Coordinates of C-alpha atoms in Angstrom, one line a residue:
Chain A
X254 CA 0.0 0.0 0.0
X255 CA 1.4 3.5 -1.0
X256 CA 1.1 5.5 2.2
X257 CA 1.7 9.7 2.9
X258 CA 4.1 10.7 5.7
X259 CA 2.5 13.4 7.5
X260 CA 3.3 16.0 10.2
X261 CA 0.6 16.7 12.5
X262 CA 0.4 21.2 12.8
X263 CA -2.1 21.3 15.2
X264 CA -4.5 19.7 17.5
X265 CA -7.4 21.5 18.7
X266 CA -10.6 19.9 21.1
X267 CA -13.2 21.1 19.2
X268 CA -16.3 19.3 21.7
X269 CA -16.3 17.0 24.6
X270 CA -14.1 13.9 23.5
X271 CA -13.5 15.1 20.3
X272 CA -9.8 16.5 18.8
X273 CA -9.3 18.2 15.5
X274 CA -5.9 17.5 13.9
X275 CA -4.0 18.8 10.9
X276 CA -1.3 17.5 8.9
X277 CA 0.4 18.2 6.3
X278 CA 3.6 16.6 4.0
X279 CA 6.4 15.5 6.0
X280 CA 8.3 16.9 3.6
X281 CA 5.9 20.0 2.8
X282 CA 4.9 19.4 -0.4
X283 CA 1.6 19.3 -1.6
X284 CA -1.3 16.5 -0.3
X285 CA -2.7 14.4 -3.1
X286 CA -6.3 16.2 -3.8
X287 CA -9.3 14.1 -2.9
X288 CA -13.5 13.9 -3.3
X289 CA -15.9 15.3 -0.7
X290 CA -16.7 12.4 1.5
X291 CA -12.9 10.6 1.3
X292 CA -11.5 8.8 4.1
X293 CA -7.1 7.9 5.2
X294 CA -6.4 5.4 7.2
X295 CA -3.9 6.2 9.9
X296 CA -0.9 3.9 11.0
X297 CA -0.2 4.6 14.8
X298 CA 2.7 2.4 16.4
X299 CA 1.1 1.4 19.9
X300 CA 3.6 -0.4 22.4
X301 CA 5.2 -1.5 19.1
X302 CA 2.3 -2.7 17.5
X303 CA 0.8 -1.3 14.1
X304 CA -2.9 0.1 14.6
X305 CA -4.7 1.1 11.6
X306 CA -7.9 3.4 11.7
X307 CA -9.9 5.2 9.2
X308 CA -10.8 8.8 9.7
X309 CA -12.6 11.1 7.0
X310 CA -11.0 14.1 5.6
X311 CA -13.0 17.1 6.6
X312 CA -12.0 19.5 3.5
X313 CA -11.8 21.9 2.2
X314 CA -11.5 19.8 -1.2
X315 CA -10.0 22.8 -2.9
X316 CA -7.0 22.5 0.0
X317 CA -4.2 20.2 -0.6
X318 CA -1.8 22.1 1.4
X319 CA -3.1 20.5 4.9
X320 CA -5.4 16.9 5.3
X321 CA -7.9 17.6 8.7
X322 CA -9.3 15.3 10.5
X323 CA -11.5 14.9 14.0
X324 CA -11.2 12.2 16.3
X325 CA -14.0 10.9 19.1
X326 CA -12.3 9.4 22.0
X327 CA -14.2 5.9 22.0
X328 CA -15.0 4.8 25.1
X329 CA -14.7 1.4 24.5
X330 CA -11.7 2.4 22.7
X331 CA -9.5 -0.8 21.1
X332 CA -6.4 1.8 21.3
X333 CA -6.7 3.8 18.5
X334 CA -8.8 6.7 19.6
X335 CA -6.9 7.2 22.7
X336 CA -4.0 6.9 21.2
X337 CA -4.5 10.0 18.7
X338 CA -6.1 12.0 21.9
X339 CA -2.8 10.9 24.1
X340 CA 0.3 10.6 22.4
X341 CA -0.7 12.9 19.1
X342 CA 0.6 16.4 19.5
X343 CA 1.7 19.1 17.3
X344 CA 5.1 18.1 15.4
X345 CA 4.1 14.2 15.9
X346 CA 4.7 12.1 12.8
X347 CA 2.5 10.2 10.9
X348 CA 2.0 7.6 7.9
X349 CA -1.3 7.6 6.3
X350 CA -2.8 5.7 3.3
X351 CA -3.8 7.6 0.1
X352 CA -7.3 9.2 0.2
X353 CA -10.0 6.5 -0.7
X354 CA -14.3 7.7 -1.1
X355 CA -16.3 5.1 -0.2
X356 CA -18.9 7.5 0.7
X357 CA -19.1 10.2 -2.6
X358 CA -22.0 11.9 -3.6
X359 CA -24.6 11.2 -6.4
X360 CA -24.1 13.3 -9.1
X361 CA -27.3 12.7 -10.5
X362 CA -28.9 13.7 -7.6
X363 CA -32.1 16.4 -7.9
X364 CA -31.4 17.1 -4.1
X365 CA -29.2 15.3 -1.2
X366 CA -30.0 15.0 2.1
X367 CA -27.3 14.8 4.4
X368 CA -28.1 13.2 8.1
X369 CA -25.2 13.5 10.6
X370 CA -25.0 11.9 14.2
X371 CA -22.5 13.8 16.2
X372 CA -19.0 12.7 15.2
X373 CA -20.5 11.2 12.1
X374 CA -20.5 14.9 11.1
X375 CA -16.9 14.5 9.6
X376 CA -17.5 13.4 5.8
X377 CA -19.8 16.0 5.3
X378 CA -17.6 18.6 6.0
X379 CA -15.9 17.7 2.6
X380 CA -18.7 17.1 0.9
X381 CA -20.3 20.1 1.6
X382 CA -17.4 21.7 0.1
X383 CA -18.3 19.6 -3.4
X384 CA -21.7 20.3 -2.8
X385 CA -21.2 24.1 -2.4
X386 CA -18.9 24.2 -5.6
X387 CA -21.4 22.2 -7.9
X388 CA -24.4 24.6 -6.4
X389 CA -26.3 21.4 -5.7
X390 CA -29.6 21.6 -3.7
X391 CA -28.9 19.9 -0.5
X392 CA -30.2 20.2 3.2
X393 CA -27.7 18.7 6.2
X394 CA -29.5 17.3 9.4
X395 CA -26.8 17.3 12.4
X396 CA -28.0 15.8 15.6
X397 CA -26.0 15.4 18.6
X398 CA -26.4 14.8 22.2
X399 CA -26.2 18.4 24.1
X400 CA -24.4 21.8 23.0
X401 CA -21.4 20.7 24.3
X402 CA -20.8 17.5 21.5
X403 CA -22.0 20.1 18.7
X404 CA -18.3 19.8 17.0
X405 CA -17.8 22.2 14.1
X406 CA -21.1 23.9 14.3
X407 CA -20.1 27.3 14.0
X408 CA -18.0 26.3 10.9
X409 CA -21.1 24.1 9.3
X410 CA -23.2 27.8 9.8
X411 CA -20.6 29.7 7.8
X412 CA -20.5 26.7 5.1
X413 CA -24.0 25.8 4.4
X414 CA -26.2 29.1 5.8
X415 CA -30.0 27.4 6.3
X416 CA -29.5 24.7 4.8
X417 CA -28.4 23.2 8.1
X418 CA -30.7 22.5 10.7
X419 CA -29.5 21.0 14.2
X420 CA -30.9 19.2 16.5
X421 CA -29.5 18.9 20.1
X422 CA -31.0 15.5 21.4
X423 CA -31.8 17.2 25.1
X424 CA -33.0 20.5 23.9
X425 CA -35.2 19.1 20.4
X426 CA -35.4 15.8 21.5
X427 CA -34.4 13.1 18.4
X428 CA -34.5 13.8 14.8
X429 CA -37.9 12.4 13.2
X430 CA -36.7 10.5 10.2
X431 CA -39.9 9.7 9.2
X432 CA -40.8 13.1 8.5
X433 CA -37.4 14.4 7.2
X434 CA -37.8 11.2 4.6
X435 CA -42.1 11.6 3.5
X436 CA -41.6 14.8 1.7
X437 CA -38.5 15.2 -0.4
X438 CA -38.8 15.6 -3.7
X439 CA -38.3 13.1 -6.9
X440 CA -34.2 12.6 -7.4
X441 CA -33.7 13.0 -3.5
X442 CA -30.7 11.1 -2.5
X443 CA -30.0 10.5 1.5
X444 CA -26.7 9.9 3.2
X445 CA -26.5 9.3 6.9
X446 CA -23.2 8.7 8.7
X447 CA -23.7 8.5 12.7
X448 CA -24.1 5.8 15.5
X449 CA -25.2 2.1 14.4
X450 CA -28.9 2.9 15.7
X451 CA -29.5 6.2 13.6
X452 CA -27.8 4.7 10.1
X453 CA -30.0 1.3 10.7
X454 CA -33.2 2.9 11.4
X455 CA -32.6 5.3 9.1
X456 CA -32.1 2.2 6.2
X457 CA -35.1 0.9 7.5
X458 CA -37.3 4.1 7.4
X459 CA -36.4 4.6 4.0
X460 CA -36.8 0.9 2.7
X461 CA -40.6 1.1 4.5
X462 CA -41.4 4.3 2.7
X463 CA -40.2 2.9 -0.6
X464 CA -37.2 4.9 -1.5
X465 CA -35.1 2.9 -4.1
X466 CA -31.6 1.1 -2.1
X467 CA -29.6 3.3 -4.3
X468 CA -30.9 6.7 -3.2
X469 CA -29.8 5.9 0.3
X470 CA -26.2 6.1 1.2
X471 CA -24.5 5.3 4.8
X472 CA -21.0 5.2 6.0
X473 CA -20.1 3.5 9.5
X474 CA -16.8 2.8 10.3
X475 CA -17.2 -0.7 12.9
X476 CA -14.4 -1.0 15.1
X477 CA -13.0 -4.9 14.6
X478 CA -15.5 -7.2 16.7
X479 CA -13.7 -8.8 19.7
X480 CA -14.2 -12.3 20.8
X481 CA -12.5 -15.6 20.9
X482 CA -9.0 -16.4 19.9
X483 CA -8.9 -19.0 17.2
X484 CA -6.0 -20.4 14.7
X485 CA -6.4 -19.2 10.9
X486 CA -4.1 -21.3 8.5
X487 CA -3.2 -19.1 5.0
X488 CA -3.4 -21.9 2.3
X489 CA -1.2 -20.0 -0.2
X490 CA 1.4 -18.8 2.6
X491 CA 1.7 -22.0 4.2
X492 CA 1.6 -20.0 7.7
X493 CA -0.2 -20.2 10.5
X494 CA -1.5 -17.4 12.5
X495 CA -3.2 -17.1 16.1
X496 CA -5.6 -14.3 16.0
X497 CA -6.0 -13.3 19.8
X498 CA -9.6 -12.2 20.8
X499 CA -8.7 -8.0 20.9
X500 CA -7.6 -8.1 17.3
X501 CA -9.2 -8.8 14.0
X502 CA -7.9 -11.3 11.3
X503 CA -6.5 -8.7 9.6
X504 CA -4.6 -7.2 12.2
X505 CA -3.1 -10.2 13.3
X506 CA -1.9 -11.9 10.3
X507 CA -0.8 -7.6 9.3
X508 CA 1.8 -8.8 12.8
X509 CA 2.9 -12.1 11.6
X510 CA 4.2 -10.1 8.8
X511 CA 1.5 -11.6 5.8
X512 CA 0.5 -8.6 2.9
X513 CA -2.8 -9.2 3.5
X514 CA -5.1 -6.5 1.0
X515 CA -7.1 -4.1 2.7
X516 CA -8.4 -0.5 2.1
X517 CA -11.3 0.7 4.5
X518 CA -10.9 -1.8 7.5
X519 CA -13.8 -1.1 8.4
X520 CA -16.1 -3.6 6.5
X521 CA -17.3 -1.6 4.0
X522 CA -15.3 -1.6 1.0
X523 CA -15.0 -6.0 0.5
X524 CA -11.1 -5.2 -0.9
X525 CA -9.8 -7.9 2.3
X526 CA -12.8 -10.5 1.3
X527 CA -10.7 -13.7 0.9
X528 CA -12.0 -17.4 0.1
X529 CA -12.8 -19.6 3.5
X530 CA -12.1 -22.8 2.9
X531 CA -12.6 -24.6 5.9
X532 CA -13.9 -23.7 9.3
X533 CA -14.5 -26.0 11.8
X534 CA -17.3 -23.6 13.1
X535 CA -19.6 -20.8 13.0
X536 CA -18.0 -17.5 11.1
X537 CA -19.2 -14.4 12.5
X538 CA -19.8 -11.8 10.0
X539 CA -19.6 -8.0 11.1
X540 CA -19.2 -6.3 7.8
X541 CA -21.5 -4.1 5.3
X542 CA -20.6 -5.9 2.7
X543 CA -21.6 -9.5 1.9
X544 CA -25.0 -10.3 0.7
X545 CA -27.1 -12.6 2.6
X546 CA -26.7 -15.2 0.0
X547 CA -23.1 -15.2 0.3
X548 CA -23.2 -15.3 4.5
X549 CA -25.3 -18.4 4.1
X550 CA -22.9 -20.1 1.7
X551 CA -20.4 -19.3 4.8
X552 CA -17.4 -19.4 2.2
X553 CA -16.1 -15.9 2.1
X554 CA -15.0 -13.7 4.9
X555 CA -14.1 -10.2 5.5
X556 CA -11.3 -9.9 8.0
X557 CA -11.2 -6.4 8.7
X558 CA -13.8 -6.8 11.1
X559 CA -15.4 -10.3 10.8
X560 CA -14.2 -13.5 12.9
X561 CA -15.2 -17.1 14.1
X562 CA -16.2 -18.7 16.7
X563 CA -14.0 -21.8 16.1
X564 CA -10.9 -23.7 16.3
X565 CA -9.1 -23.6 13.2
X566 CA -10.3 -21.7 9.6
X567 CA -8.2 -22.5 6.4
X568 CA -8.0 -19.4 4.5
X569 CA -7.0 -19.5 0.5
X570 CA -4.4 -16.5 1.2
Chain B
X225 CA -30.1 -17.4 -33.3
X226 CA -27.3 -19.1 -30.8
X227 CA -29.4 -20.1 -27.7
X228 CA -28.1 -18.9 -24.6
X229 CA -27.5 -15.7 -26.7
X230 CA -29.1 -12.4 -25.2
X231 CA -28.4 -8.6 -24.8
X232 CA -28.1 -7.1 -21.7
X233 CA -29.5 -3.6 -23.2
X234 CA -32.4 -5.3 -24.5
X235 CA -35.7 -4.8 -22.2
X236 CA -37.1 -7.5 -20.4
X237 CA -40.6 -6.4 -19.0
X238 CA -42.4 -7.8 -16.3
X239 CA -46.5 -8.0 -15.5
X240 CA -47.3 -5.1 -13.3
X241 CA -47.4 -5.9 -9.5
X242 CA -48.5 -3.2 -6.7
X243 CA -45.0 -2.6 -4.4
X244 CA -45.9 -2.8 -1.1
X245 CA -43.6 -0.2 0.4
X246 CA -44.7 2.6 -1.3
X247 CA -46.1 6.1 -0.2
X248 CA -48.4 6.8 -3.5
X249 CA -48.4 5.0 -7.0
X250 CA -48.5 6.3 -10.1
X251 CA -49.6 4.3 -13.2
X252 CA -50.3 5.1 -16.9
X253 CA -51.5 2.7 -19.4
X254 CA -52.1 3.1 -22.8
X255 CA -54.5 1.7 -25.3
X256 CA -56.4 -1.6 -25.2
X257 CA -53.5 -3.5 -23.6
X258 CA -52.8 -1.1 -20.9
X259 CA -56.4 -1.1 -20.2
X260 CA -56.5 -4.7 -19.3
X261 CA -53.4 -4.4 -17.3
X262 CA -54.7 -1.7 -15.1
X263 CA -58.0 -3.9 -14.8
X264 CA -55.5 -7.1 -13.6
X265 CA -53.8 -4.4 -11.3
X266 CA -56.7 -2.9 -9.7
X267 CA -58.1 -6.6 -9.4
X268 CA -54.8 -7.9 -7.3
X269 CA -56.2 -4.9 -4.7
X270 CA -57.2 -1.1 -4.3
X271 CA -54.0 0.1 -2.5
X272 CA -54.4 1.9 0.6
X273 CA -52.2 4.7 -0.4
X274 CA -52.8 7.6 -3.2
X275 CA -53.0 6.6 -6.5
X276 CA -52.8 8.3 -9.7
X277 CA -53.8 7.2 -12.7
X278 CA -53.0 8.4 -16.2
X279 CA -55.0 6.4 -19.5
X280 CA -53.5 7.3 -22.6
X281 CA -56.9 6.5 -25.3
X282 CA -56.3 7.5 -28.4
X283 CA -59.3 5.7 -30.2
X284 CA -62.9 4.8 -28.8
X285 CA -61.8 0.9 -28.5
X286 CA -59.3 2.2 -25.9
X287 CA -61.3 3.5 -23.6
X288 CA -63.5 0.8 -23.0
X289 CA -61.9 -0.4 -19.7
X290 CA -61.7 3.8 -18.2
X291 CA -65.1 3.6 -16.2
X292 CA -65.2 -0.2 -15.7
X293 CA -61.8 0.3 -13.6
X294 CA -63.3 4.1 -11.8
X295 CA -66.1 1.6 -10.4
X296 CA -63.8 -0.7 -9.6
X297 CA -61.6 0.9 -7.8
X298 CA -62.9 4.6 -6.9
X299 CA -60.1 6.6 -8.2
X300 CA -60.6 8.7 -11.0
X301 CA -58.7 8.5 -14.3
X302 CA -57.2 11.2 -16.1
X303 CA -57.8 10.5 -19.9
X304 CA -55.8 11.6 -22.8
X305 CA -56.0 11.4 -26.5
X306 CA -52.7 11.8 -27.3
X307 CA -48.8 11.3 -26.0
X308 CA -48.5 15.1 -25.8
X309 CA -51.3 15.8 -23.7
X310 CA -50.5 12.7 -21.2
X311 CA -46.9 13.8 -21.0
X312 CA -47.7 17.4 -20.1
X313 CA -50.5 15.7 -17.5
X314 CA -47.8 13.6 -16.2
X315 CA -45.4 16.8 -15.8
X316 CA -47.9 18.5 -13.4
X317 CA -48.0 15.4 -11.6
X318 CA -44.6 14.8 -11.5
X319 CA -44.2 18.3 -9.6
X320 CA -46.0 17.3 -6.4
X321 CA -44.7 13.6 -6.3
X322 CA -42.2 13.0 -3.2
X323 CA -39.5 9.7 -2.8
X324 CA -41.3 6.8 -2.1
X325 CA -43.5 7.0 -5.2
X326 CA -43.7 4.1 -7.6
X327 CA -44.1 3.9 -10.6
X328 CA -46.3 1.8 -13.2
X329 CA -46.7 1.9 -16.7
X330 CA -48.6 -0.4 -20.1
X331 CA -49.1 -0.6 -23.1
X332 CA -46.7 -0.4 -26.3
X333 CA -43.1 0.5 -26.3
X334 CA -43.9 3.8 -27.7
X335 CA -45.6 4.4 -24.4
X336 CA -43.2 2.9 -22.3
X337 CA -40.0 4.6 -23.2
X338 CA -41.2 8.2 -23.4
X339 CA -42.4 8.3 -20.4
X340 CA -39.8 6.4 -18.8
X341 CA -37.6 9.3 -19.8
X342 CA -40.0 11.7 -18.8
X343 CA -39.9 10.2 -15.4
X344 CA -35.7 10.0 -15.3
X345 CA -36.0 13.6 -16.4
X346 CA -37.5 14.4 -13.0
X347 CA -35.0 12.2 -11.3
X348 CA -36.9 8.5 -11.2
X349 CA -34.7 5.6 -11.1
X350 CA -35.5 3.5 -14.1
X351 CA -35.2 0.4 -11.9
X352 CA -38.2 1.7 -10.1
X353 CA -40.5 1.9 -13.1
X354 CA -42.3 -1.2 -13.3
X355 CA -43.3 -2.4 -16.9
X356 CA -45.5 -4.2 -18.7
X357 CA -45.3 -4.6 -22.7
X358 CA -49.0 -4.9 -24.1
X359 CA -50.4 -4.7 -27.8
X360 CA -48.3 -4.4 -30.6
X361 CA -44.6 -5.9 -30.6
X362 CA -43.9 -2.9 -33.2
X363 CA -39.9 -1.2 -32.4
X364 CA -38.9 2.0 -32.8
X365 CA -35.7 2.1 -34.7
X366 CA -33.1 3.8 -34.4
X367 CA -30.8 4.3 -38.1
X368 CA -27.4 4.6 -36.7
X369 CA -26.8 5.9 -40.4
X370 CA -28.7 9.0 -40.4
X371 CA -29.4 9.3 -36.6
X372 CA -33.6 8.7 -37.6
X373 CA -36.1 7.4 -35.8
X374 CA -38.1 4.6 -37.6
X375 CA -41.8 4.4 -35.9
X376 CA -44.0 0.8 -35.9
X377 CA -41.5 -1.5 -37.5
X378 CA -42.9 -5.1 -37.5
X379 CA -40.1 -6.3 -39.7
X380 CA -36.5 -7.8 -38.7
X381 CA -35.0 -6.0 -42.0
X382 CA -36.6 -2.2 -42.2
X383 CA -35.9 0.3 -45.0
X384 CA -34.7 3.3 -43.4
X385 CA -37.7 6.2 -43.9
X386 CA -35.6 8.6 -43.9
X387 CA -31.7 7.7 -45.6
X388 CA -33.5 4.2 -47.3
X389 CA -30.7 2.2 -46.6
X390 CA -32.3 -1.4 -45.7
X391 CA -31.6 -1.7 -41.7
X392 CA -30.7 -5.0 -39.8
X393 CA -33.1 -4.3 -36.0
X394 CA -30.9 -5.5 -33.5
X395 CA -32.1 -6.3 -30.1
X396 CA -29.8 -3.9 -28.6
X397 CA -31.9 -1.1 -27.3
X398 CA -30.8 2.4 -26.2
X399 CA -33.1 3.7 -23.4
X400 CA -31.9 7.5 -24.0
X401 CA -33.2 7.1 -27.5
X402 CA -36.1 5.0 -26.4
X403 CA -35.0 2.8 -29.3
X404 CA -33.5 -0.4 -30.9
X405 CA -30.1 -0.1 -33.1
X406 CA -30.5 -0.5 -37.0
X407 CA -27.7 -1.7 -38.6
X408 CA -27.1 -1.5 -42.4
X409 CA -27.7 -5.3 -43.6
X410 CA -25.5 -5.8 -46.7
X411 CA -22.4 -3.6 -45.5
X412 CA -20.3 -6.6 -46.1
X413 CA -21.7 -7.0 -49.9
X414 CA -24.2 -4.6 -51.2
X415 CA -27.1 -5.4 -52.6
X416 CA -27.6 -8.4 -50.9
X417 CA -30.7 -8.1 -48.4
X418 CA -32.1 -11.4 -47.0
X419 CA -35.9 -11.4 -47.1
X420 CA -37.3 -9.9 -44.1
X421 CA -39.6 -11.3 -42.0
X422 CA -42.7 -10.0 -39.5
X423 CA -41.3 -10.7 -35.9
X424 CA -42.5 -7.7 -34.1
X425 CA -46.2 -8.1 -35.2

């Protein structure tokens, strides 16, 4: 994988739990440009152990002088989130993939209706820079839990004008769904990034009221499921890796020193989906991405984020 | 023709079936055909949500099933005598439609496709139109000669109306034109046309 060295500028709590870093080139030249709703993954060396999460790019998409990020300290936090709130300070160096969209707009679109859940805010900073640019019609829904978690609100004001409505869960109580979704017109596209609750419901809402699957768009980023420790053999590698029960597949055949592809590790994207060719259980599937056709054939597997409860899996890596 | 053989481009159309998930339906039929589909459709149920119904009837025979399916189903049908008049009907409709519509439309493929691009126009995915072919097999052809487009062709070879070259219909079917390519048939030798033959009767 081609990865960006990057030095963070600055760091900046922007809400409660949430930090707002820039970085630019290591060596100051320009950042690679990317589309509104992009993502990097970053590579953080915890007690000499790679960690790899994916944050979106905020934008501007016009700047490729600086990347920006924000970062929600997780409370169940694998290491990664704590790790950019702890040890991440101005002048700290970092390697980052390329820019990858997983989560672009429609250009099509008549309208798009952007529905943000408090940190989930992120990829529609850069895409309302796209949006702004193309002078598409578009309203942006941002809900969070109190005044203090509204991250960026003062910046999404400036950017989008009213066209943004908020809705601060202990002053407004929750967003209605239902009504944001019965009266948009013809063309309307939707794209909701947030907590697993308000993406679901929201996928369901839509489905009910008979909006077409590809007029709804959703980004989560999962964390890796944890569980039980188990023994995957890699077919082609003639290897054998243990993969404990606080790190994914991926991660811990990425320690034993196996290439293994990946791009959004965070079960969305399929690019890790490798052949299963034996389990001597149950595979436990966390990702986006499979189809329920392909879950019950229990012959592929995703192991940025899925696992099995099992013994020993023969992979064909 | 090899079996197993098919275009991808080519349309494959359905029998018109009420989605369930909906939040109002709008259906236009046209002609005898797309009479007797709206009859089958209104006789599966009455929906519980809005519908809107547009009949295009160009001739008496037409119109035939227009009252038998308002006492059927209580919803009043807006009739047209022409393609014109239901498109600009259709428009106005169009305006106060929200996501979550669907979509329905009968009768001939000169029906179909321009108001499938009527509804893409205002931003309907073409995978939620529904579709039912009824009446007539006739194509419209597109000469990918002289850019023309050849109306009620019944015949697997077709003169072009317009540049008269004599046109192989292909099954591959461009929905931005609303039509099926026509090749010229004796590129290779000239002058040598096979006999054509009525397979879109």
């Amino acid at each position: 994988m081609s990865a960006l060295k990057v030095k963070v500028t600055a760091v900046e709590q922007v809400a409660e739990q949430i930090k707002h870093f820039t970085m630019v080139a290591e060596d100051g030249s320009p950042l690679p440009y990317f589309s509104g709703g992009s993502h990097v993954v970053v590579s953080m060396d915890i007690d000499g152990r790679t960690h790899r999460n994916a944050y979106s790019l905020m934008g501007p998409t016009n700047d490729n002088s600086a990347y920006q990020i924000a970062v929600r300290k997780q409370e169940k936090s694998r290491g990664g989130s704590v790790f950019m709130h702890e040890k991440v300070e101005p002048g700290t160096l970092l390697e980052i993939s390329m820019p990858t969209n997983l989560f672009s707009i429609h250009r099509l679109a008549k309208k798009h209706i952007l529905v943000a859940g408090g940190i989930g805010i992120t990829p529609f900073l850069s895409q309302i820079t796209d949006l702004n640019r193309l002078g598409h019609d578009y309203e942006l829904h941002y809900a969070y839990r109190s005044a203090e978690h509204a991250a960026f609100r003062k910046e999404i004001e400036a950017l989008c004008g009213d066209k943004a409505f908020f809705y601060p869960e202990n002053e407004t109580g929750r967003l209605n769904i239902t009504e944001l979704l019965s009266k948009q017109p013809l063309g309307s596209h939707v794209y909701v990034c947030g907590p697993d609750p308000m993406v679901n419901g929201l996928e369901l809402i839509a489905s009910e009221l008979g909006w077409p699957e590809t007029s709804v768009h959703s980004e989560k980023f999962l964390a890796p499921a944890t569980g039980a420790p188990f023994t995957v053999s890699l077919l082609q590698s003639n290897t054998e890796v243990v993969v404990p029960g606080d790190l994914s597949m991926l991660e811990a055949m990425e320690e034993a020193g196996i290439d293994a592809p990946y791009l959004c590790r965070g079960g969305a994207c399929g690019r890790c989906e490798v052949e299963v060719v034996e389990c001597d259980g149950d595979l436990v599937h966390h990702d986006e991405y499979l189809s329920d056709a392909e879950r019950v054939a229990a012959n592929k597997i995703l192991p940025c984020v899925s696992r099995a409860n099992c013994s020993r899996m023969v992979i064909n890596l | 023709m090899e079996k197993g053989y098919s275009i991808t481009t080519k349309p494959i159309y359905g029998t018109l079936i009420w989605q369930k998930k909906a939040t109002h339906h709008v259906v236009v039929v046209g002609g005898e055909g797309g009479g007797k589909a709206l009859l089958k459709l209104f006789q599966q149920m009455v929906p519980k949500q809005p519908v809107s119904v547009f009949y295009l009837a160009e001739d008496d025979a037409s119109k035939k099933y227009v009252s038998t399916v308002e006492d059927m189903s209580g919803e009043s049908i807006t009739v047209c005598d022409s393609l014109e008049a239901l498109t600009t009907s259709l428009k106005t409709e169009l305006t106060n439609c929200y996501m979550g519509t669907q979509f329905y439309v009968a009768g001939e493929e000169k029906l179909i496709w321009p108001v499938a691009k009527v509804l893409t126009e205002y931003g309907v995915d073409d995978r939620n139109i529904f579709k039912e072919q009824t009446g007539s097999l006739a194509r419209r052809v597109f000469c990918v000669h002289c850019e023309t487009i050849n109306e009620d062709v019944h015949h697997n070879i077709h003169q072009c109306v317009n540049c008269g070259l004599n046109l192989f219909v292909r099954d591959h079917f461009s929905r931005h034109w609303g039509a099926y390519m026509g090749f010229m048939v004796d590129g290779e030798t000239p002058g040598e046309i096979p006999p054509a033959q009525e397979v879109y009767p």
